[in-house]
CSV table of C-alpha atoms and ligand atoms in Angstrom, one decimal:
chain,number,residue,atom,x,y,z
A,145,MET,CA,85.5,89.7,124.9
A,146,LEU,CA,86.0,88.1,128.3
A,147,TYR,CA,88.6,89.3,130.6
A,148,ASN,CA,89.2,86.6,133.1
A,149,ARG,CA,91.4,86.7,136.2
A,150,GLY,CA,90.5,83.2,137.5
A,151,MET,CA,93.6,81.1,136.6
A,152,LYS,CA,92.2,78.0,135.0
A,153,HIS,CA,94.3,75.7,132.9
A,154,TYR,CA,94.6,76.5,129.2
A,155,ASP,CA,95.8,74.6,126.1
A,156,TYR,CA,97.6,77.6,124.8
A,157,LEU,CA,99.0,80.7,126.4
A,158,ILE,CA,99.5,83.3,123.6
A,159,VAL,CA,101.9,86.0,124.4
A,160,GLY,CA,101.2,89.1,122.3
A,161,CYS,CA,97.9,89.9,120.6
A,162,GLY,CA,99.2,91.0,117.2
A,163,LEU,CA,98.3,89.3,114.0
A,164,PHE,CA,100.2,86.1,114.6
A,165,GLY,CA,98.7,85.7,118.1
A,166,ALA,CA,95.2,86.6,117.1
A,167,THR,CA,95.2,84.3,114.0
A,168,PHE,CA,96.6,81.3,115.9
A,169,ALA,CA,94.1,82.0,118.8
A,170,ASN,CA,91.3,82.1,116.3
A,171,ILE,CA,92.1,78.7,114.7
A,172,ALA,CA,92.8,77.1,118.1
A,173,LEU,CA,89.5,78.3,119.4
A,174,GLN,CA,87.6,77.0,116.4
A,175,GLN,CA,89.0,73.7,117.3
A,176,GLY,CA,87.7,73.8,120.8
A,177,LYS,CA,91.0,74.7,122.5
A,178,LYS,CA,91.2,76.8,125.6
A,179,VAL,CA,93.2,79.9,124.9
A,180,LEU,CA,94.6,82.7,127.1
A,181,ILE,CA,96.1,85.7,125.5
A,182,ILE,CA,98.3,88.2,127.4
A,183,ASP,CA,99.6,91.5,126.1
A,184,LYS,CA,101.8,94.0,127.8
A,185,ARG,CA,99.9,96.9,126.2
A,186,ASN,CA,96.5,98.2,127.3
A,187,HIS,CA,94.9,97.1,124.1
A,188,VAL,CA,94.7,94.2,121.7
A,189,ALA,CA,95.7,94.2,118.0
A,190,GLY,CA,99.4,94.9,118.4
A,191,ASN,CA,100.8,97.5,115.9
A,192,ILE,CA,97.7,97.4,113.7
A,193,TYR,CA,95.7,98.9,116.5
A,194,THR,CA,93.3,101.6,115.4
A,195,GLU,CA,91.5,104.1,117.6
A,196,GLU,CA,88.6,106.3,116.8
A,197,ARG,CA,89.2,110.0,117.3
A,198,GLU,CA,87.1,112.8,115.7
A,199,LYS,CA,85.2,110.0,113.8
A,200,ILE,CA,88.5,109.1,112.2
A,201,HIS,CA,90.2,105.7,112.6
A,202,VAL,CA,93.7,106.6,113.6
A,203,HIS,CA,96.5,104.1,112.8
A,204,VAL,CA,98.1,104.6,116.2
A,205,TYR,CA,101.3,102.7,115.3
A,206,GLY,CA,101.7,103.9,111.7
A,207,ALA,CA,100.0,103.2,108.4
A,208,HIS,CA,98.8,99.7,107.9
A,209,ILE,CA,97.4,98.9,104.5
A,210,PHE,CA,96.4,95.3,104.0
A,211,HIS,CA,97.5,93.8,100.7
A,212,THR,CA,98.0,90.2,99.7
A,213,SER,CA,98.0,87.8,96.8
A,214,PHE,CA,97.4,84.8,98.9
A,215,GLU,CA,93.8,83.6,98.2
A,216,ARG,CA,93.8,81.8,101.5
A,217,VAL,CA,94.7,84.8,103.6
A,218,TRP,CA,92.3,87.1,101.7
A,219,LYS,CA,89.4,84.7,102.3
A,220,TYR,CA,90.5,84.2,105.9
A,221,VAL,CA,90.5,87.9,106.9
A,222,ASN,CA,87.2,88.6,105.1
A,223,GLN,CA,85.5,86.5,107.7
A,224,PHE,CA,86.2,89.1,110.3
A,225,ALA,CA,85.8,92.4,108.4
A,226,THR,CA,84.6,94.0,105.3
A,227,PHE,CA,87.5,95.7,103.5
A,228,ASN,CA,87.1,99.0,101.7
A,229,ASN,CA,88.6,99.6,98.3
A,230,PHE,CA,91.5,101.8,99.4
A,231,ILE,CA,94.4,101.8,97.0
A,232,ASN,CA,97.7,103.2,98.3
A,233,ASN,CA,98.9,106.0,96.0
A,234,VAL,CA,102.0,107.6,97.5
A,235,ILE,CA,103.4,111.1,96.8
A,236,ALA,CA,107.0,111.8,97.4
A,237,ASP,CA,108.3,115.3,98.3
A,238,TYR,CA,112.0,115.9,97.5
A,239,LYS,CA,112.9,119.5,98.4
A,240,GLY,CA,109.4,120.7,97.3
A,241,GLU,CA,109.5,118.7,94.1
A,242,ARG,CA,106.6,116.2,93.9
A,243,TYR,CA,106.8,112.8,92.4
A,244,HIS,CA,104.6,109.8,92.2
A,245,LEU,CA,105.6,106.5,93.9
A,246,PRO,CA,106.3,103.7,93.5
A,247,PHE,CA,108.7,104.2,90.5
A,248,ASN,CA,106.5,104.2,87.4
A,249,MET,CA,106.0,106.2,84.2
A,250,ASN,CA,104.5,109.1,86.1
A,251,THR,CA,107.7,109.3,88.2
A,252,PHE,CA,109.9,109.1,85.1
A,253,HIS,CA,107.8,111.7,83.3
A,254,GLU,CA,108.1,114.1,86.2
A,255,LEU,CA,111.8,113.5,86.5
A,256,TRP,CA,112.9,113.5,82.8
A,257,GLY,CA,109.9,114.5,80.7
A,258,VAL,CA,109.9,111.1,79.0
A,259,ASN,CA,106.6,109.7,77.8
A,260,THR,CA,107.3,106.1,76.8
A,261,GLU,CA,108.7,102.9,78.3
A,262,GLU,CA,111.6,103.0,75.7
A,263,GLU,CA,112.6,106.5,76.6
A,264,ALA,CA,112.5,105.8,80.4
A,265,LYS,CA,114.5,102.6,80.0
A,266,ALA,CA,117.1,104.4,77.9
A,267,VAL,CA,117.7,107.1,80.6
A,268,ILE,CA,117.9,104.5,83.3
A,269,ALA,CA,120.2,102.2,81.3
A,270,LYS,CA,122.5,105.2,80.6
A,271,GLN,CA,122.7,106.0,84.3
A,272,ILE,CA,123.3,102.4,85.3
A,273,LYS,CA,126.1,102.2,82.8
A,274,GLU,CA,127.8,105.4,84.1
A,275,ALA,CA,127.6,104.1,87.7
A,276,ASN,CA,129.8,101.2,86.6
A,277,ILE,CA,128.7,98.8,89.3
A,278,LYS,CA,130.4,95.4,89.1
A,279,GLU,CA,128.7,93.4,91.8
A,280,ILE,CA,125.6,94.1,94.0
A,281,THR,CA,126.6,93.8,97.6
A,282,ASN,CA,124.4,96.5,99.3
A,283,LEU,CA,121.2,98.5,99.0
A,284,GLU,CA,122.9,101.5,97.1
A,285,GLU,CA,124.3,99.2,94.4
A,286,GLN,CA,121.0,97.4,94.2
A,287,ALA,CA,118.9,100.6,93.9
A,288,ILE,CA,121.2,102.2,91.2
A,289,SER,CA,121.3,98.9,89.3
A,290,LEU,CA,117.5,98.8,89.2
A,291,VAL,CA,116.4,102.5,88.6
A,292,GLY,CA,119.6,104.5,88.0
A,293,THR,CA,121.2,107.4,89.9
A,294,ASP,CA,118.5,110.1,89.7
A,295,VAL,CA,115.8,108.0,91.4
A,296,TYR,CA,118.3,106.7,93.9
A,297,GLN,CA,119.5,110.2,94.8
A,298,LYS,CA,116.1,111.9,95.0
A,299,LEU,CA,113.7,109.2,96.1
A,300,ILE,CA,115.7,106.5,97.8
A,301,LYS,CA,118.9,107.6,99.5
A,302,GLY,CA,117.6,110.2,102.0
A,303,TYR,CA,114.5,108.3,102.9
A,304,THR,CA,116.2,105.0,103.4
A,305,GLU,CA,119.1,106.5,105.5
A,306,LYS,CA,116.5,108.2,107.7
A,307,GLN,CA,114.4,105.1,108.1
A,308,TRP,CA,117.3,102.8,108.9
A,309,GLY,CA,119.8,105.2,110.5
A,310,ARG,CA,122.5,103.6,108.4
A,311,ASP,CA,124.3,104.4,105.2
A,312,CYS,CA,122.7,102.7,102.1
A,313,LYS,CA,126.1,101.0,101.6
A,314,GLU,CA,125.6,99.2,104.8
A,315,LEU,CA,122.1,98.0,104.2
A,316,PRO,CA,121.0,94.7,102.6
A,317,SER,CA,119.7,95.0,99.1
A,318,PHE,CA,116.5,93.1,99.6
A,319,ILE,CA,114.8,96.0,101.4
A,320,ILE,CA,114.5,98.0,98.2
A,321,LYS,CA,113.1,95.1,96.3
A,322,ARG,CA,109.9,95.6,98.4
A,323,LEU,CA,109.0,98.6,96.1
A,324,PRO,CA,107.5,97.9,92.7
A,325,LEU,CA,109.2,99.3,89.6
A,326,ARG,CA,107.0,99.4,86.5
A,327,PHE,CA,106.9,101.1,83.1
A,328,THR,CA,103.2,101.8,83.0
A,329,TYR,CA,101.3,104.8,84.4
A,330,ASP,CA,100.2,102.9,87.5
A,331,ASN,CA,100.6,104.5,90.9
A,332,ASN,CA,99.4,101.6,93.0
A,333,TYR,CA,102.1,101.2,95.7
A,334,PHE,CA,101.5,97.5,95.9
A,335,ASN,CA,101.5,94.8,93.2
A,336,ASP,CA,99.2,92.5,95.1
A,337,LYS,CA,95.9,91.2,93.8
A,338,TYR,CA,93.9,92.3,96.9
A,339,GLN,CA,94.1,95.5,98.9
A,340,GLY,CA,92.0,97.4,101.4
A,341,ILE,CA,91.5,98.5,105.0
A,342,PRO,CA,88.8,97.0,107.3
A,343,ILE,CA,85.8,99.2,107.5
A,344,GLY,CA,85.5,100.1,111.2
A,345,GLY,CA,89.2,99.7,111.8
A,346,TYR,CA,91.6,96.9,112.6
A,347,THR,CA,90.9,96.7,116.3
A,348,LYS,CA,87.3,95.5,115.7
A,349,MET,CA,88.6,92.9,113.3
A,350,VAL,CA,91.1,91.5,115.8
A,351,GLU,CA,88.4,91.6,118.6
A,352,LYS,CA,86.3,89.4,116.3
A,353,MET,CA,89.1,87.0,115.7
A,354,ILE,CA,89.8,86.4,119.4
A,355,GLU,CA,86.2,86.1,120.5
A,356,GLY,CA,86.1,83.2,123.0
A,357,ALA,CA,89.7,83.7,124.3
A,358,ASP,CA,90.5,85.0,127.8
A,359,VAL,CA,92.5,88.1,127.5
A,360,LEU,CA,94.8,89.8,130.1
A,361,LEU,CA,96.0,93.2,129.1
A,362,ASN,CA,98.8,95.3,130.8
A,363,THR,CA,100.4,91.9,131.5
A,364,LYS,CA,104.1,91.3,131.0
A,365,TYR,CA,105.1,87.8,130.2
A,366,GLN,CA,108.1,87.6,132.5
A,367,ASP,CA,106.1,88.6,135.6
A,368,PHE,CA,103.0,86.6,134.6
A,369,ILE,CA,104.8,83.3,134.0
A,370,LYS,CA,106.7,83.6,137.3
A,371,ASP,CA,103.3,83.6,139.1
A,372,ASN,CA,101.6,81.1,136.8
A,373,PRO,CA,104.3,78.7,135.5
A,374,HIS,CA,101.8,75.9,134.7
A,375,VAL,CA,99.0,78.0,133.2
A,376,ALA,CA,99.0,76.3,129.8
A,377,ASP,CA,100.3,73.2,128.0
A,378,LYS,CA,102.0,75.2,125.3
A,379,ILE,CA,103.1,78.8,124.8
A,380,ILE,CA,103.1,80.8,121.6
A,381,TYR,CA,105.5,83.7,122.3
A,382,THR,CA,105.3,86.6,119.8
A,383,GLY,CA,107.4,89.1,121.8
A,384,PRO,CA,111.1,89.8,121.2
A,385,ILE,CA,113.1,86.6,121.3
A,386,ASP,CA,116.1,88.3,122.9
A,387,GLU,CA,113.9,89.6,125.8
A,388,TYR,CA,112.6,86.1,126.5
A,389,PHE,CA,116.1,84.9,127.2
A,390,ASP,CA,116.9,88.0,129.3
A,391,PHE,CA,119.2,89.3,126.6
A,392,LYS,CA,121.8,86.8,127.7
A,393,LEU,CA,123.6,86.6,124.3
A,394,GLY,CA,123.3,90.4,123.7
A,395,LYS,CA,120.6,92.7,122.5
A,396,LEU,CA,119.1,92.5,119.0
A,397,GLU,CA,118.8,95.9,117.2
A,398,TYR,CA,115.5,97.2,116.1
A,399,ARG,CA,114.4,100.4,114.4
A,400,THR,CA,111.5,102.2,116.0
A,401,VAL,CA,109.2,105.0,114.8
A,402,GLU,CA,108.0,107.8,116.9
A,403,PHE,CA,104.8,109.7,116.0
A,404,GLU,CA,103.9,113.4,116.2
A,405,VAL,CA,100.1,113.4,116.0
A,406,LEU,CA,98.4,116.6,115.2
A,407,THR,CA,94.8,117.5,114.8
A,408,PHE,CA,93.6,120.4,112.6
A,409,ASP,CA,90.3,122.2,112.6
A,410,LYS,CA,90.0,121.9,108.9
A,411,PRO,CA,88.8,119.1,106.7
A,412,ASP,CA,92.1,118.5,104.8
A,413,TYR,CA,95.8,118.8,105.4
A,414,GLN,CA,97.7,117.2,102.5
A,415,GLY,CA,95.0,115.7,100.2
A,416,ASN,CA,96.4,112.2,100.3
A,417,ALA,CA,96.8,109.4,102.8
A,418,VAL,CA,100.6,109.2,102.5
A,419,VAL,CA,103.3,111.8,101.5
A,420,ASN,CA,106.9,110.6,101.8
A,421,TYR,CA,109.6,113.2,102.5
A,422,THR,CA,112.6,111.7,100.7
A,423,GLU,CA,115.3,114.4,101.5
A,424,ARG,CA,117.8,113.7,104.3
A,425,GLU,CA,117.3,117.1,106.0
A,426,ILE,CA,113.7,116.7,107.0
A,427,PRO,CA,113.7,114.5,110.1
A,428,TYR,CA,110.5,112.6,109.4
A,429,THR,CA,110.1,110.0,106.7
A,430,ARG,CA,106.4,110.5,105.9
A,431,ILE,CA,103.2,112.2,107.0
A,432,ILE,CA,100.0,110.1,107.0
A,433,GLU,CA,96.6,111.7,107.0
A,434,HIS,CA,94.4,109.1,108.6
A,435,LYS,CA,91.0,110.1,107.2
A,436,TYR,CA,92.1,109.2,103.7
A,437,PHE,CA,92.5,105.5,104.6
A,438,ASP,CA,88.7,105.4,105.0
A,439,LYS,CA,85.5,107.1,104.1
A,440,HIS,CA,86.1,110.7,104.8
A,441,ASP,CA,83.2,112.9,103.7
A,442,ASP,CA,81.7,113.9,107.0
A,443,GLN,CA,84.6,114.9,109.3
A,444,LEU,CA,85.3,118.5,109.8
A,445,LYS,CA,88.7,117.9,111.3
A,446,THR,CA,91.7,116.0,110.2
A,447,ILE,CA,94.4,114.1,112.0
A,448,ILE,CA,98.0,113.6,110.7
A,449,SER,CA,101.0,111.6,112.0
A,450,LYS,CA,104.6,112.5,111.2
A,451,GLU,CA,106.8,109.5,111.4
A,452,TYR,CA,110.2,110.0,113.0
A,453,PRO,CA,112.4,106.8,112.8
A,454,SER,CA,115.0,106.3,115.4
A,455,GLU,CA,117.1,103.6,117.0
A,456,TYR,CA,115.2,101.4,119.5
A,457,SER,CA,116.0,101.5,123.2
A,458,GLU,CA,114.2,100.2,126.2
A,459,GLY,CA,110.8,101.7,126.8
A,460,LYS,CA,110.2,102.3,123.0
A,461,GLU,CA,108.4,100.0,120.6
A,462,PRO,CA,110.5,97.6,118.5
A,463,TYR,CA,109.2,97.9,114.9
A,464,TYR,CA,111.7,96.8,112.3
A,465,PRO,CA,114.4,94.1,112.7
A,466,VAL,CA,117.7,95.4,111.5
A,467,ASN,CA,119.1,92.8,109.1
A,468,ASN,CA,122.8,92.9,109.3
A,469,GLU,CA,125.4,90.3,110.0
A,470,ARG,CA,125.7,90.9,113.7
A,471,ASN,CA,121.9,90.5,114.2
A,472,SER,CA,121.6,87.5,111.9
A,473,THR,CA,124.3,85.7,113.9
A,474,LEU,CA,122.8,86.8,117.2
A,475,VAL,CA,119.3,85.6,116.3
A,476,GLN,CA,120.7,82.3,115.2
A,477,GLY,CA,122.1,82.0,118.7
A,478,TYR,CA,118.8,82.7,120.2
A,479,GLN,CA,117.1,80.2,117.9
A,480,GLU,CA,119.5,77.6,119.2
A,481,LEU,CA,118.4,78.4,122.8
A,482,ALA,CA,114.8,78.3,121.7
A,483,LYS,CA,115.1,74.7,120.6
A,484,ASN,CA,115.6,73.8,124.3
A,485,GLU,CA,112.4,75.5,125.4
A,486,LYS,CA,110.0,72.6,125.4
A,487,ASN,CA,106.5,73.6,124.2
A,488,VAL,CA,107.3,77.2,123.6
A,489,PHE,CA,107.1,78.5,120.0
A,490,PHE,CA,108.7,81.7,119.0
A,491,LYS,CA,106.6,83.3,116.2
A,492,GLY,CA,105.8,86.5,114.4
A,493,ARG,CA,107.9,89.5,113.6
A,494,LEU,CA,109.5,89.8,117.0
A,495,GLY,CA,109.6,86.2,117.9
A,496,GLU,CA,111.3,85.3,114.6
A,497,TYR,CA,113.1,88.7,114.1
A,498,LYS,CA,111.8,89.0,110.6
A,499,TYR,CA,110.5,91.9,108.5
A,500,TYR,CA,107.0,90.4,107.9
A,501,ASP,CA,104.1,92.0,106.1
A,502,MET,CA,100.6,91.5,107.6
A,503,ASP,CA,99.6,88.9,105.1
A,504,ASP,CA,102.9,87.0,105.5
A,505,VAL,CA,102.4,86.8,109.2
A,506,ILE,CA,98.8,85.6,108.9
A,507,LEU,CA,99.9,82.9,106.4
A,508,SER,CA,102.7,81.9,108.7
A,509,ALA,CA,100.2,81.6,111.6
A,510,LEU,CA,97.7,79.6,109.5
A,511,GLU,CA,100.4,77.2,108.4
A,512,PHE,CA,101.7,76.8,111.9
A,513,ALA,CA,98.2,76.1,113.1
A,514,ASP,CA,97.8,73.5,110.3
A,515,GLU,CA,100.7,71.6,111.7
A,516,GLU,CA,100.3,72.2,115.4
A,517,LEU,CA,96.5,71.5,115.5
A,518,LYS,CA,96.3,68.6,113.1
A,519,ALA,CA,94.3,65.8,114.7
B,861,LIG,N1,111.8,103.5,100.2
B,861,LIG,C1,112.5,104.6,99.6
B,861,LIG,N2,111.8,105.7,99.3
B,861,LIG,C2,110.5,105.8,99.6
B,861,LIG,C3,109.8,104.8,100.2
B,861,LIG,C4,110.5,103.6,100.5
B,861,LIG,O1,113.7,104.5,99.4
B,861,LIG,O2,109.9,106.9,99.3
B,861,LIG,C5,112.6,102.3,100.5
B,861,LIG,C6,113.2,102.4,101.9
B,861,LIG,O3,114.5,101.8,101.9
B,861,LIG,C7,112.2,101.5,102.7
B,861,LIG,C8,111.9,100.4,101.6
B,861,LIG,O4,111.8,101.2,100.4
B,861,LIG,O5,112.9,100.9,103.8
B,861,LIG,C9,110.5,99.7,101.9
B,861,LIG,O6,109.5,100.7,101.9
B,861,LIG,P1,108.1,100.3,102.5
B,861,LIG,O7,107.2,101.4,102.1
B,861,LIG,O8,107.7,98.9,102.0
B,861,LIG,O9,108.3,100.3,104.0
B,861,LIG,P2,107.3,100.1,105.3
B,861,LIG,O10,106.0,100.5,104.8
B,861,LIG,O11,107.4,98.7,105.7
B,861,LIG,O12,107.9,101.0,106.3
């Protein structure tokens, strides 16, 4: 990778080297465009950044498990990395009781001792009937209407309220639909056709994608553009849209996650990559044990991260957009302002204020590149 301080002129300035920025950069470079990427952090790869410690690839900004059903995206990422065969099987801990996630026959057997689909469905149907929900207007009503009261109380309510810092009655129902519900004994957390983690870590993958671009790290857009206003014909901005406009309509809300990272002088901590703590009283939502995302035979130590969700404030990392009415209206206001910014495109999770998965963001970048770069 070339780190270049000589300010030549570029076709594209890409602000933020996460997956949107890296994907668009890659396609633009393939087409012979000159690309400059800037990032305020001291590394590339955004939140999928992985770092090697004790021979373990640590997911520094939380677990990132790649999964997709888009053939185009799977083919695309496989150009830059070989993916391992990791399948995410998540364990939930509720006050010391252990359950399998996502909600499947193993979970229902552990909860109620039922063995068949019919038995499980009968228990759930009874609970749904008793809850007497007339109309689904929020996450609580959505969750109970899908899986009944027991699953909601033990496996959803506490976790969700910790993660979002809001009552389940104030959250949109779509969030819970991310989780599969199935009546087979299948513990795969995702329904997608393809799943895995790049061997060698995500950072290497992103470095490959942006080969040929000039990259400036530790560089804040606002400062940089003041000094170099004519650096590129076009700008792909993947930072927070409200920050671009100096918060002039108000601040968008985000949830953030803080990590307590611990190293142990023993080969195993919890025997699984992800354990969710679904009760309200434990302040973290989950513990990830990084070695289990990867080949893990020859490390004598292990590294874990406890994830503590909290409200975003300046100086922290904005992770999840908070989808409520206030923020939807506010983001529309910013999108109106964005229309007047000639040759600036607001993209990715922070630029669009959208809860994107990795594959969605890559697809979005590929499709944007199809349009933007068509001859
Ligand atoms: N969720 C839950 N219990 C769990 C795990 C997830 O209720 O043990 C809910 C929670 O509302 C969360 C949503 O499912 O916000 C989506 O979870 P996912 O694992 O997809 O979240 P991410 O990995 O994006 O943080």
